[in-house]
Amino acid sequence: MSRPSISELERKYLLDAFDSGWISSLGDYVVRAEDKLKTIGGVTHAAVVSNGTTALHLALLALDIGPGDEVIIPSSTYVATLNAVLYVGALPVIVDVDPVTWCISPDAVHEALTTKTRAVIAVDLYGHPADYGSLREICGPAGVVLVADAAESIGGSLQGVPVGALADVSTFSFFGNKVVTSGEGGAVVTQDAEVDRRIRKLRNQGNHEDRRYFHDILGYNYRMTNLAAAILCAQLERLPELLSSRQGVVEQYDRLFELNPTLVPQGRASGAAASPWMYSLELKGELAGRRDDIMSQMRAEGVETRPVFNTVESMPYLKSFRSSPTPVAGTLAKSGVSLPTFPGMTPSEVEHVVTSLFRACGLTK
Ligand SMILES: *Cc1c(COP(=O)(O)O)cnc(C)c1O
């Protein structure tokens, strides 16, 4: 499904950090990674943290969102988006996604707004940026903060604006299968100096700026180590190469699925440059109901795939939430599949995946 691209550069930086003795969360690579993230995201502030989930948690904490507040999230996303809302004690309000881009539907967000809505978390699903233009028009006048869960979309852009600068606060994940990895890792980026100050304090046990061992707010240990940051620096320097290698895979898939009415890839909005994270498609017609069989047949041929995320409202521990109907997310959860996508995947490997999928579907190509 995925394989990280780890080069000599990652090795060099990691060993340099190791040999320096700065193996914990103080060190040059932490600062360097944050500087690089500012450039890539087109923002003035970046803070690296332990993973993409803690990045979301800190973003909501820094925005002072908590009990009594409502946060609107899409039904189709990785569970971390939901969990961050629950960690701060806010009420998740779950809405449907757009049938073409699979990202949060601005119309559904508009309808879900109440006087208690404090934030919308848009998710750039499988790397495709959400419709931030429309979301801003809805959130701005309502005084609602727009957060981007950009865990899957580093390197993408919308109308030329990079992912990172599209929302008030954006979060990244650097898990092993993401476009950029540090093993485990994450970041929060923003133009807002006060939000950044709060993030830095919260990730470091709420330590007072001047007084040692004096913690004037409840904080967390959500820091990234200098070792992870060293790997991250190398990956960020290699971002153009990582993106173009993945992009080649995506373009080959696109060609192979062209004009096939029963295998319909996630669509792209005009002006959007998606980060090539995981190539995903929807099985249509009679294939839709056979998704799980098709996946196991491919598995038997050595081809690993992933189902599209289950709807967040289907998580059994979720007791208190509001939601509007989510037919699109529900359909994607049952009939969507993600295909292996990673840098360095060869044309014949892509070909093999598609041949296996066609065979499992009973289609000839
Ligand atoms: C990967 C991911 C996260 C969380 O990242 P971790 O680094 O695994 O904690 C959050 N949201 C989305 C949409 C993701 O894909």
Short mmCIF file of C-alpha atoms and ligand atoms in Angstrom, two decimals:
data_model
loop_
_atom_site.label_atom_id
_atom_site.label_comp_id
_atom_site.label_asym_id
_atom_site.label_seq_id
_atom_site.Cartn_x
_atom_site.Cartn_y
_atom_site.Cartn_z
CA MET A 1 0.00 0.00 0.00
CA SER A 2 2.75 2.36 0.94
CA ARG A 3 6.50 2.50 1.38
CA PRO A 4 8.41 5.52 2.68
CA SER A 5 11.18 6.91 0.52
CA ILE A 6 14.16 7.18 2.86
CA SER A 7 17.38 8.37 1.22
CA GLU A 8 20.97 8.96 2.25
CA LEU A 9 19.97 12.50 3.24
CA GLU A 10 17.56 11.27 5.96
CA ARG A 11 20.29 8.94 7.19
CA LYS A 12 22.88 11.72 7.23
CA TYR A 13 20.69 14.17 9.17
CA LEU A 14 19.47 11.51 11.59
CA LEU A 15 23.01 10.38 12.43
CA ASP A 16 24.10 14.00 12.73
CA ALA A 17 21.36 14.63 15.30
CA PHE A 18 22.24 11.38 17.06
CA ASP A 19 25.97 12.18 17.21
CA SER A 20 25.27 15.71 18.46
CA GLY A 21 23.78 14.29 21.65
CA TRP A 22 20.63 16.39 21.12
CA ILE A 23 18.34 13.41 20.82
CA SER A 24 15.41 14.80 22.78
CA SER A 25 13.14 17.70 21.83
CA LEU A 26 15.73 20.51 21.91
CA GLY A 27 17.94 20.84 18.86
CA ASP A 28 18.70 22.54 15.57
CA TYR A 29 16.63 20.20 13.42
CA VAL A 30 13.43 21.13 15.26
CA VAL A 31 14.03 24.79 14.37
CA ARG A 32 15.09 23.96 10.81
CA ALA A 33 12.01 21.79 10.21
CA GLU A 34 9.75 24.58 11.47
CA ASP A 35 11.43 27.13 9.18
CA LYS A 36 11.04 24.83 6.21
CA LEU A 37 7.37 24.24 7.02
CA LYS A 38 6.74 28.00 7.07
CA THR A 39 8.12 28.28 3.55
CA ILE A 40 6.20 25.28 2.22
CA GLY A 41 2.93 26.35 3.87
CA GLY A 42 3.29 30.04 3.00
CA VAL A 43 2.78 31.03 6.64
CA THR A 44 4.56 32.99 9.35
CA HIS A 45 4.36 30.35 12.11
CA ALA A 46 4.94 26.59 12.36
CA ALA A 47 5.24 24.33 15.39
CA VAL A 48 6.21 20.66 15.11
CA VAL A 49 4.54 18.20 17.47
CA SER A 50 4.46 14.48 18.24
CA ASN A 51 1.88 13.46 15.61
CA GLY A 52 -1.02 14.66 13.48
CA THR A 53 -3.60 13.84 16.14
CA THR A 54 -1.89 15.93 18.81
CA ALA A 55 -1.55 18.71 16.21
CA LEU A 56 -5.36 18.77 15.87
CA HIS A 57 -5.85 18.54 19.63
CA LEU A 58 -3.50 21.49 20.21
CA ALA A 59 -5.12 23.53 17.44
CA LEU A 60 -8.53 23.23 19.13
CA LEU A 61 -7.06 23.93 22.58
CA ALA A 62 -5.19 26.99 21.30
CA LEU A 63 -8.45 28.28 19.82
CA ASP A 64 -10.03 27.82 23.25
CA ILE A 65 -12.68 25.40 21.99
CA GLY A 66 -14.30 23.24 24.65
CA PRO A 67 -17.52 22.09 26.30
CA GLY A 68 -20.61 23.86 24.99
CA ASP A 69 -18.97 24.55 21.62
CA GLU A 70 -19.90 22.86 18.35
CA VAL A 71 -17.31 21.87 15.76
CA ILE A 72 -18.41 20.88 12.26
CA ILE A 73 -16.47 18.01 10.66
CA PRO A 74 -16.94 15.86 7.56
CA SER A 75 -18.33 12.34 7.82
CA SER A 76 -15.54 10.95 5.59
CA THR A 77 -12.25 11.29 7.41
CA TYR A 78 -9.70 9.44 9.50
CA VAL A 79 -10.89 9.07 13.09
CA ALA A 80 -8.33 11.57 14.46
CA THR A 81 -10.43 14.51 13.24
CA LEU A 82 -13.34 13.32 15.34
CA ASN A 83 -11.23 12.39 18.34
CA ALA A 84 -9.64 15.83 18.61
CA VAL A 85 -13.12 17.34 18.94
CA LEU A 86 -13.98 14.82 21.66
CA TYR A 87 -10.69 15.39 23.55
CA VAL A 88 -11.61 19.04 24.13
CA GLY A 89 -15.19 18.16 25.12
CA ALA A 90 -16.85 19.96 22.20
CA LEU A 91 -19.85 18.57 20.32
CA PRO A 92 -19.05 17.08 16.90
CA VAL A 93 -21.49 18.12 14.20
CA ILE A 94 -21.07 15.73 11.30
CA VAL A 95 -21.95 16.69 7.74
CA ASP A 96 -21.73 15.10 4.31
CA VAL A 97 -19.00 15.45 1.70
CA ASP A 98 -19.02 16.58 -1.91
CA PRO A 99 -19.69 13.71 -4.36
CA VAL A 100 -16.89 14.81 -6.71
CA THR A 101 -14.00 15.84 -4.43
CA TRP A 102 -15.08 13.82 -1.35
CA CYS A 103 -14.25 16.85 0.83
CA ILE A 104 -16.63 18.57 3.28
CA SER A 105 -19.68 20.05 1.53
CA PRO A 106 -19.85 23.85 2.03
CA ASP A 107 -23.66 23.75 1.62
CA ALA A 108 -23.94 21.16 4.38
CA VAL A 109 -21.67 23.29 6.59
CA HIS A 110 -23.88 26.33 5.95
CA GLU A 111 -26.99 24.42 6.98
CA ALA A 112 -25.35 23.03 10.12
CA LEU A 113 -24.26 26.42 11.54
CA THR A 114 -25.78 27.43 14.86
CA THR A 115 -24.95 30.15 17.38
CA LYS A 116 -22.80 27.54 19.17
CA THR A 117 -20.61 26.74 16.15
CA ARG A 118 -17.03 27.74 16.97
CA ALA A 119 -15.04 25.99 14.25
CA VAL A 120 -15.20 23.98 11.05
CA ILE A 121 -12.49 21.38 10.46
CA ALA A 122 -12.16 20.80 6.73
CA VAL A 123 -10.24 17.66 5.75
CA ASP A 124 -8.21 17.47 2.54
CA LEU A 125 -9.26 13.92 1.87
CA TYR A 126 -6.65 11.76 0.16
CA GLY A 127 -4.71 14.96 -0.58
CA HIS A 128 -7.43 16.99 -2.33
CA PRO A 129 -7.84 20.48 -0.79
CA ALA A 130 -11.34 21.21 0.46
CA ASP A 131 -13.31 24.12 -1.02
CA TYR A 132 -11.72 26.80 1.19
CA GLY A 133 -13.07 29.68 -0.92
CA SER A 134 -16.68 28.74 -0.16
CA LEU A 135 -15.87 27.73 3.42
CA ARG A 136 -14.30 31.13 4.14
CA GLU A 137 -17.38 32.89 2.80
CA ILE A 138 -19.50 30.87 5.22
CA CYS A 139 -17.19 30.98 8.26
CA GLY A 140 -15.99 34.58 8.03
CA PRO A 141 -19.30 36.43 8.51
CA ALA A 142 -20.38 33.89 11.17
CA GLY A 143 -17.22 34.41 13.21
CA VAL A 144 -16.38 30.72 12.93
CA VAL A 145 -12.74 29.60 12.81
CA LEU A 146 -11.68 27.55 9.79
CA VAL A 147 -9.24 24.74 10.58
CA ALA A 148 -7.65 22.57 7.89
CA ASP A 149 -6.85 18.97 8.73
CA ALA A 150 -4.15 18.86 6.07
CA ALA A 151 -2.67 15.59 7.34
CA GLU A 152 -2.89 14.15 3.83
CA SER A 153 -2.28 17.19 1.63
CA ILE A 154 1.13 18.77 2.20
CA GLY A 155 2.41 20.19 -1.08
CA GLY A 156 -1.08 20.69 -2.53
CA SER A 157 -2.58 24.08 -3.40
CA LEU A 158 -5.79 25.86 -4.32
CA GLN A 159 -5.79 28.74 -6.86
CA GLY A 160 -2.03 28.85 -6.34
CA VAL A 161 -2.28 29.24 -2.54
CA PRO A 162 -0.38 26.46 -0.78
CA VAL A 163 -1.98 24.06 1.67
CA GLY A 164 -1.02 25.58 5.02
CA ALA A 165 -2.22 29.07 4.13
CA LEU A 166 -5.78 28.13 3.11
CA ALA A 167 -7.36 28.13 6.58
CA ASP A 168 -6.88 30.05 9.84
CA VAL A 169 -4.97 27.11 11.33
CA SER A 170 -3.74 24.01 9.47
CA THR A 171 -2.35 20.73 10.76
CA PHE A 172 -0.06 18.17 9.16
CA SER A 173 0.76 14.53 9.92
CA PHE A 174 4.13 12.91 9.27
CA PHE A 175 3.10 9.31 9.92
CA GLY A 176 4.98 6.65 7.97
CA ASN A 177 2.51 6.39 5.08
CA LYS A 178 2.00 10.13 4.60
CA VAL A 179 3.53 12.18 1.77
CA VAL A 180 6.22 13.42 4.17
CA THR A 181 7.23 11.31 7.18
CA SER A 182 9.30 11.58 10.32
CA GLY A 183 8.21 8.14 11.56
CA GLU A 184 5.62 9.72 13.81
CA GLY A 185 5.14 13.47 13.76
CA GLY A 186 2.90 16.41 13.07
CA ALA A 187 2.78 20.20 12.86
CA VAL A 188 0.46 23.15 13.32
CA VAL A 189 0.89 26.11 10.98
CA THR A 190 -0.83 29.50 11.09
CA GLN A 191 -0.47 33.21 10.40
CA ASP A 192 -1.72 33.96 13.91
CA ALA A 193 1.14 34.74 16.33
CA GLU A 194 -1.06 34.29 19.40
CA VAL A 195 -2.30 30.84 18.32
CA ASP A 196 1.31 29.81 17.66
CA ARG A 197 2.39 31.07 21.10
CA ARG A 198 -0.34 29.02 22.73
CA ILE A 199 0.53 25.90 20.72
CA ARG A 200 4.18 26.11 21.81
CA LYS A 201 3.21 26.52 25.42
CA LEU A 202 0.60 23.74 25.36
CA ARG A 203 2.94 21.23 23.69
CA ASN A 204 5.48 21.89 26.46
CA GLN A 205 3.38 21.16 29.59
CA GLY A 206 2.05 24.71 29.74
CA ASN A 207 5.38 25.93 31.05
CA HIS A 208 5.44 29.61 31.96
CA GLU A 209 7.54 31.70 29.55
CA ASP A 210 9.98 32.93 32.24
CA ARG A 211 9.52 30.82 35.38
CA ARG A 212 10.91 27.27 35.39
CA TYR A 213 8.63 24.50 36.65
CA PHE A 214 5.80 26.93 36.89
CA HIS A 215 2.87 25.82 34.76
CA ASP A 216 0.15 28.41 34.60
CA ILE A 217 -2.10 26.40 32.28
CA LEU A 218 -2.82 22.68 31.88
CA GLY A 219 -0.43 21.55 29.16
CA TYR A 220 0.73 18.38 27.46
CA ASN A 221 3.97 16.74 26.41
CA TYR A 222 3.32 16.72 22.67
CA ARG A 223 6.86 17.64 21.57
CA MET A 224 8.72 16.21 18.56
CA THR A 225 12.22 14.85 19.10
CA ASN A 226 15.23 16.31 17.31
CA LEU A 227 15.80 12.82 15.86
CA ALA A 228 12.37 12.81 14.22
CA ALA A 229 12.89 16.43 13.16
CA ALA A 230 16.16 15.44 11.45
CA ILE A 231 14.31 12.89 9.30
CA LEU A 232 11.59 15.47 8.70
CA CYS A 233 14.10 18.10 7.50
CA ALA A 234 15.45 15.70 4.90
CA GLN A 235 11.94 14.78 3.74
CA LEU A 236 10.89 18.42 3.49
CA GLU A 237 14.01 19.24 1.45
CA ARG A 238 13.08 16.36 -0.82
CA LEU A 239 9.39 17.36 -1.07
CA PRO A 240 9.50 18.34 -4.78
CA GLU A 241 11.06 14.96 -5.64
CA LEU A 242 8.61 13.03 -3.43
CA LEU A 243 5.65 14.84 -4.97
CA SER A 244 6.72 14.39 -8.56
CA SER A 245 7.43 10.71 -8.09
CA ARG A 246 3.95 10.19 -6.57
CA GLN A 247 2.41 12.40 -9.24
CA GLY A 248 3.76 10.08 -11.92
CA VAL A 249 1.96 7.18 -10.26
CA VAL A 250 -1.30 9.17 -10.08
CA GLU A 251 -1.09 10.13 -13.75
CA GLN A 252 -0.56 6.54 -14.79
CA TYR A 253 -3.59 5.44 -12.75
CA ASP A 254 -5.62 8.26 -14.32
CA ARG A 255 -4.77 7.04 -17.83
CA LEU A 256 -5.62 3.44 -16.99
CA PHE A 257 -9.03 4.32 -15.50
CA GLU A 258 -10.00 6.82 -18.19
CA LEU A 259 -13.53 6.41 -19.50
CA ASN A 260 -14.36 3.48 -17.31
CA PRO A 261 -17.91 4.06 -16.08
CA THR A 262 -17.77 1.59 -13.18
CA LEU A 263 -14.41 2.62 -11.67
CA VAL A 264 -14.62 6.33 -10.91
CA PRO A 265 -11.61 8.04 -9.32
CA GLN A 266 -12.01 10.82 -6.75
CA GLY A 267 -12.59 13.98 -8.80
CA ARG A 268 -10.65 17.23 -8.81
CA ALA A 269 -12.00 20.75 -8.42
CA SER A 270 -10.84 23.35 -10.92
CA GLY A 271 -7.92 25.36 -9.55
CA ALA A 272 -7.05 22.58 -7.12
CA ALA A 273 -3.68 20.84 -7.14
CA ALA A 274 -4.10 17.77 -4.96
CA SER A 275 -1.19 16.34 -3.06
CA PRO A 276 -0.76 12.84 -4.54
CA TRP A 277 -1.33 10.87 -1.35
CA MET A 278 -3.55 7.81 -1.93
CA TYR A 279 -5.18 7.15 -5.28
CA SER A 280 -8.80 6.34 -4.48
CA LEU A 281 -11.83 5.40 -6.51
CA GLU A 282 -15.45 4.47 -6.18
CA LEU A 283 -16.87 1.20 -7.49
CA LYS A 284 -20.15 1.90 -9.25
CA GLY A 285 -23.14 -0.16 -10.35
CA GLU A 286 -23.12 -3.84 -9.45
CA LEU A 287 -19.44 -3.62 -8.43
CA ALA A 288 -20.32 -1.36 -5.49
CA GLY A 289 -21.75 -4.21 -3.42
CA ARG A 290 -18.73 -6.44 -4.12
CA ARG A 291 -16.07 -4.08 -2.77
CA ASP A 292 -14.87 -6.30 0.07
CA ASP A 293 -14.69 -9.43 -2.14
CA ILE A 294 -12.78 -7.50 -4.76
CA MET A 295 -10.31 -6.33 -2.12
CA SER A 296 -9.75 -9.86 -0.79
CA GLN A 297 -9.28 -11.26 -4.26
CA MET A 298 -6.62 -8.62 -4.94
CA ARG A 299 -5.04 -9.39 -1.58
CA ALA A 300 -4.77 -13.05 -2.63
CA GLU A 301 -2.80 -11.86 -5.66
CA GLY A 302 -0.44 -9.92 -3.41
CA VAL A 303 -2.03 -6.50 -4.01
CA GLU A 304 -2.86 -4.62 -0.84
CA THR A 305 -5.65 -2.03 -0.92
CA ARG A 306 -7.59 -0.01 1.68
CA PRO A 307 -11.29 0.68 2.04
CA VAL A 308 -12.30 4.35 2.08
CA PHE A 309 -12.72 5.61 5.67
CA ASN A 310 -15.85 4.54 7.54
CA THR A 311 -18.18 7.40 8.38
CA VAL A 312 -17.16 8.95 11.70
CA GLU A 313 -20.71 8.65 13.03
CA SER A 314 -20.39 4.84 12.75
CA MET A 315 -17.77 4.74 15.55
CA PRO A 316 -19.44 2.88 18.43
CA TYR A 317 -18.00 5.04 21.25
CA LEU A 318 -19.47 8.20 19.77
CA LYS A 319 -22.43 8.92 22.03
CA SER A 320 -23.17 12.60 21.75
CA PHE A 321 -23.18 14.29 18.37
CA ARG A 322 -25.38 15.97 15.80
CA SER A 323 -25.38 15.07 12.16
CA SER A 324 -27.21 15.85 8.97
CA PRO A 325 -27.78 13.10 6.37
CA THR A 326 -24.51 11.73 4.93
CA PRO A 327 -25.48 9.64 1.88
CA VAL A 328 -22.32 10.47 -0.08
CA ALA A 329 -19.95 9.57 2.77
CA GLY A 330 -22.02 6.45 3.47
CA THR A 331 -21.74 5.28 -0.12
CA LEU A 332 -18.00 5.98 -0.27
CA ALA A 333 -17.44 4.01 2.95
CA LYS A 334 -19.09 0.97 1.36
CA SER A 335 -17.86 1.20 -2.21
CA GLY A 336 -14.65 3.24 -2.13
CA VAL A 337 -11.16 1.78 -2.33
CA SER A 338 -7.66 3.25 -2.12
CA LEU A 339 -4.86 1.79 -4.21
CA PRO A 340 -1.13 1.53 -3.46
CA THR A 341 0.50 4.93 -4.03
CA PHE A 342 4.06 5.69 -3.03
CA PRO A 343 7.19 7.33 -4.41
CA GLY A 344 9.30 4.99 -6.47
CA MET A 345 6.35 2.76 -7.37
CA THR A 346 7.26 1.48 -10.84
CA PRO A 347 5.03 1.65 -13.94
CA SER A 348 4.83 -2.14 -13.97
CA GLU A 349 3.75 -2.19 -10.32
CA VAL A 350 0.96 0.29 -11.13
CA GLU A 351 0.02 -1.82 -14.14
CA HIS A 352 -0.07 -4.92 -11.93
CA VAL A 353 -2.42 -3.25 -9.42
CA VAL A 354 -4.80 -2.18 -12.17
CA THR A 355 -4.73 -5.57 -13.91
CA SER A 356 -5.50 -7.24 -10.58
CA LEU A 357 -8.37 -4.82 -9.91
CA PHE A 358 -9.86 -5.36 -13.38
CA ARG A 359 -9.60 -9.12 -12.99
CA ALA A 360 -11.24 -9.03 -9.53
CA CYS A 361 -14.02 -6.86 -10.99
CA GLY A 362 -14.53 -9.23 -13.94
CA LEU A 363 -13.70 -6.41 -16.36
CA THR A 364 -11.49 -6.58 -19.42
CA LYS A 365 -9.35 -3.67 -20.28
C1 LIG B 1 -3.09 10.62 9.33
C2 LIG B 1 -4.23 11.52 9.66
C3 LIG B 1 -4.36 12.18 10.90
C4 LIG B 1 -3.55 11.89 12.12
O1 LIG B 1 -2.26 11.70 12.00
P1 LIG B 1 -1.35 10.84 13.01
O2 LIG B 1 -0.01 11.44 12.72
O3 LIG B 1 -1.49 9.42 12.62
O4 LIG B 1 -1.80 11.11 14.41
C5 LIG B 1 -5.38 13.09 11.06
N1 LIG B 1 -6.27 13.33 10.09
C6 LIG B 1 -6.21 12.71 8.90
C7 LIG B 1 -7.23 13.06 7.87
C8 LIG B 1 -5.20 11.78 8.65
O5 LIG B 1 -5.16 11.14 7.48
#
